[in-house]
Amino acid sequence: MHESVATTPSLTIKRRLNATPAEVFEAWTDPKLLMQWFGPENVVTQEVSVDARVGGGFRVVMLEDTGERHEVSGTYYEVVANERLAFSWSWVTTPERVSRVIVTFKPDGAGTILTLLHEQLFDEQAVKGHTHGWTGSLAKLEALFA
């Protein structure tokens, strides 16, 4: 008998940022900084709360230029200062669809290589939507350190 292994869709995005791992880590964990870059180009981040410790959580409320409101939250299960963040990810509209995000920060000369892995996504449509969101967000993060 042959066992099949179920796989769920995921995405990986890498960026080189002109900032130290400590500065990039802070941009992910300081609500004031997170508000400046989180969300794709057609979104304004309205509210952010962050408790960046194992067992702590985050919540982000965004408003799309169409007027549509989006709210995402999660719980941190790994926090290694200036190196790694891992957290659950769930939209308020689909709380049963919990995915996982792992972000690593590696020194690269005077900059940082950021690698974002978003796994356990619901389907390929979710991959497409999250790829758009993360690509836009990380472009804003790059601009923050330009």
Tab-separated table of C-alpha atoms in Angstrom, residues 48-131:
chain	number	residue	atom	x	y	z
A	48	VAL	CA	-1.393	47.669	14.412
A	49	SER	CA	-0.797	45.902	17.702
A	50	VAL	CA	2.278	43.745	18.318
A	51	ASP	CA	3.376	41.687	21.306
A	52	ALA	CA	6.504	40.119	19.793
A	53	ARG	CA	7.225	37.305	22.239
A	54	VAL	CA	6.496	33.586	22.133
A	55	GLY	CA	2.780	33.280	22.856
A	56	GLY	CA	2.214	36.972	22.138
A	57	GLY	CA	0.150	38.116	19.202
A	58	PHE	CA	-0.278	40.697	16.494
A	59	ARG	CA	-3.270	42.290	14.797
A	60	VAL	CA	-3.319	44.499	11.709
A	61	VAL	CA	-6.310	46.355	10.266
A	62	MET	CA	-5.996	47.629	6.695
A	63	LEU	CA	-8.269	49.646	4.432
A	64	GLU	CA	-8.173	48.993	0.701
A	65	ASP	CA	-8.605	51.918	-1.724
A	66	THR	CA	-11.978	50.346	-2.641
A	67	GLY	CA	-13.135	50.883	0.957
A	68	GLU	CA	-12.851	47.196	1.818
A	69	ARG	CA	-11.545	46.515	5.340
A	70	HIS	CA	-9.128	43.655	6.052
A	71	GLU	CA	-8.059	42.372	9.456
A	72	VAL	CA	-5.382	39.751	10.064
A	73	SER	CA	-3.986	38.408	13.309
A	74	GLY	CA	-1.774	35.681	14.642
A	75	THR	CA	0.320	34.334	17.471
A	76	TYR	CA	4.110	34.252	17.622
A	77	TYR	CA	5.596	30.809	18.205
A	78	GLU	CA	9.210	31.727	17.585
A	79	VAL	CA	10.936	35.065	18.227
A	80	VAL	CA	14.724	35.248	17.884
A	81	ALA	CA	15.729	38.913	18.001
A	82	ASN	CA	17.303	40.150	14.742
A	83	GLU	CA	17.236	36.621	13.235
A	84	ARG	CA	13.793	35.035	12.952
A	85	LEU	CA	10.058	35.473	13.489
A	86	ALA	CA	7.499	32.692	13.109
A	87	PHE	CA	3.790	33.218	13.614
A	88	SER	CA	0.345	31.972	12.739
A	89	TRP	CA	-1.700	33.994	10.236
A	90	SER	CA	-5.489	34.197	10.108
A	91	TRP	CA	-7.910	36.623	8.452
A	92	VAL	CA	-10.902	37.670	10.579
A	93	THR	CA	-13.223	36.689	7.690
A	94	THR	CA	-11.825	33.118	7.480
A	95	PRO	CA	-10.629	32.216	10.995
A	96	GLU	CA	-10.663	28.504	10.183
A	97	ARG	CA	-7.891	29.015	7.590
A	98	VAL	CA	-4.801	29.331	9.760
A	99	SER	CA	-1.522	29.479	7.870
A	100	ARG	CA	2.040	30.011	9.037
A	101	VAL	CA	4.653	32.687	8.286
A	102	ILE	CA	8.396	32.364	8.925
A	103	VAL	CA	10.615	35.403	8.343
A	104	THR	CA	14.403	35.185	8.595
A	105	PHE	CA	16.909	38.051	8.677
A	106	LYS	CA	20.463	37.212	7.503
A	107	PRO	CA	23.303	39.759	7.504
A	108	ASP	CA	24.619	40.575	4.011
A	109	GLY	CA	27.412	43.123	4.149
A	110	ALA	CA	25.809	46.336	5.377
A	111	GLY	CA	22.370	44.972	4.520
A	112	THR	CA	20.020	42.094	5.243
A	113	ILE	CA	18.632	39.220	3.221
A	114	LEU	CA	15.023	38.796	4.293
A	115	THR	CA	13.367	35.487	3.453
A	116	LEU	CA	9.626	35.158	3.948
A	117	LEU	CA	7.989	31.731	3.823
A	118	HIS	CA	4.187	31.682	4.038
A	119	GLU	CA	3.036	28.069	4.251
A	120	GLN	CA	-0.088	26.017	4.849
A	121	LEU	CA	-2.125	28.318	2.632
A	122	PHE	CA	-5.661	27.177	1.826
A	123	ASP	CA	-5.419	26.957	-1.975
A	124	GLU	CA	-3.722	28.420	-5.057
A	125	GLN	CA	-6.024	31.454	-4.955
A	126	ALA	CA	-4.745	32.171	-1.432
A	127	VAL	CA	-1.166	31.846	-2.727
A	128	LYS	CA	-1.922	34.382	-5.465
A	129	GLY	CA	-3.545	36.862	-3.067
A	130	HIS	CA	-0.826	36.541	-0.431
A	131	THR	CA	1.936	36.807	-3.061
